[in-house]
Amino acid sequence: QIVEELDSAVDEEKGGEIALNLRRLYDFLQQRLTYVNITKSLSALEDTEAVMEEMYDMWSAVPGWQL
């Protein structure tokens, strides 16, 4: 659900190429989480978690952003 919320907040009109890349990343994460849910693959979950942790670190570096 978190990834869906992030994806719905993307404004492609204002964000241009960055927004498109974020949308692709969120789509990828959603697909991976679906795959993990179906297969119960621990390695796929760990890979997805690593990407999400990196995203969190990047967003945390944005001035004024907080969870």
C-alpha positions in Angstrom: 0.0 0.0 0.0 2.9 2.4 0.7 4.2 2.0 -2.9 0.7 2.6 -4.3 0.4 5.8 -2.2 3.8 7.0 -3.5 2.9 6.2 -7.0 -0.4 8.1 -6.8 1.5 11.2 -5.6 3.6 11.4 -8.7 2.7 14.4 -10.8 4.0 13.6 -14.3 3.0 17.0 -15.6 5.1 18.9 -13.1 7.8 16.3 -12.6 8.7 15.5 -16.2 11.3 12.9 -16.7 12.0 12.5 -12.9 8.3 11.7 -12.4 8.3 9.2 -15.1 11.4 7.5 -13.6 9.7 7.5 -10.2 6.6 6.0 -11.7 8.7 3.2 -13.3 10.5 2.5 -10.0 7.2 2.3 -8.1 5.7 0.0 -10.7 8.8 -2.2 -10.5 8.5 -2.3 -6.7 4.8 -3.2 -6.9 5.5 -6.0 -9.3 8.3 -7.3 -7.0 6.1 -7.2 -3.9 3.4 -9.1 -5.8 6.0 -11.6 -6.9 7.1 -12.0 -3.2 3.6 -12.4 -2.1 2.9 -15.2 -4.6 6.2 -17.0 -4.3 7.2 -16.3 -0.7 10.7 -15.7 -2.0 12.9 -14.5 0.8 15.7 -13.4 -1.6 13.2 -11.4 -3.7 11.9 -9.8 -0.5 15.4 -8.9 0.6 16.2 -7.3 -2.8 13.0 -5.3 -2.7 13.6 -4.2 0.8 17.1 -3.0 -0.2 15.7 -0.9 -2.9 13.1 0.6 -0.6 15.7 1.4 2.1 17.8 3.2 -0.6 14.8 5.2 -1.6 14.1 6.1 2.0 17.7 7.3 2.4 17.4 9.4 -0.7 14.1 11.0 0.3 15.6 11.6 3.8 18.3 13.7 2.2 15.7 16.1 0.8 15.5 19.3 2.9 12.2 19.6 4.8 11.2 16.0 4.1 10.3 13.7 7.0 8.2 10.6 7.4 
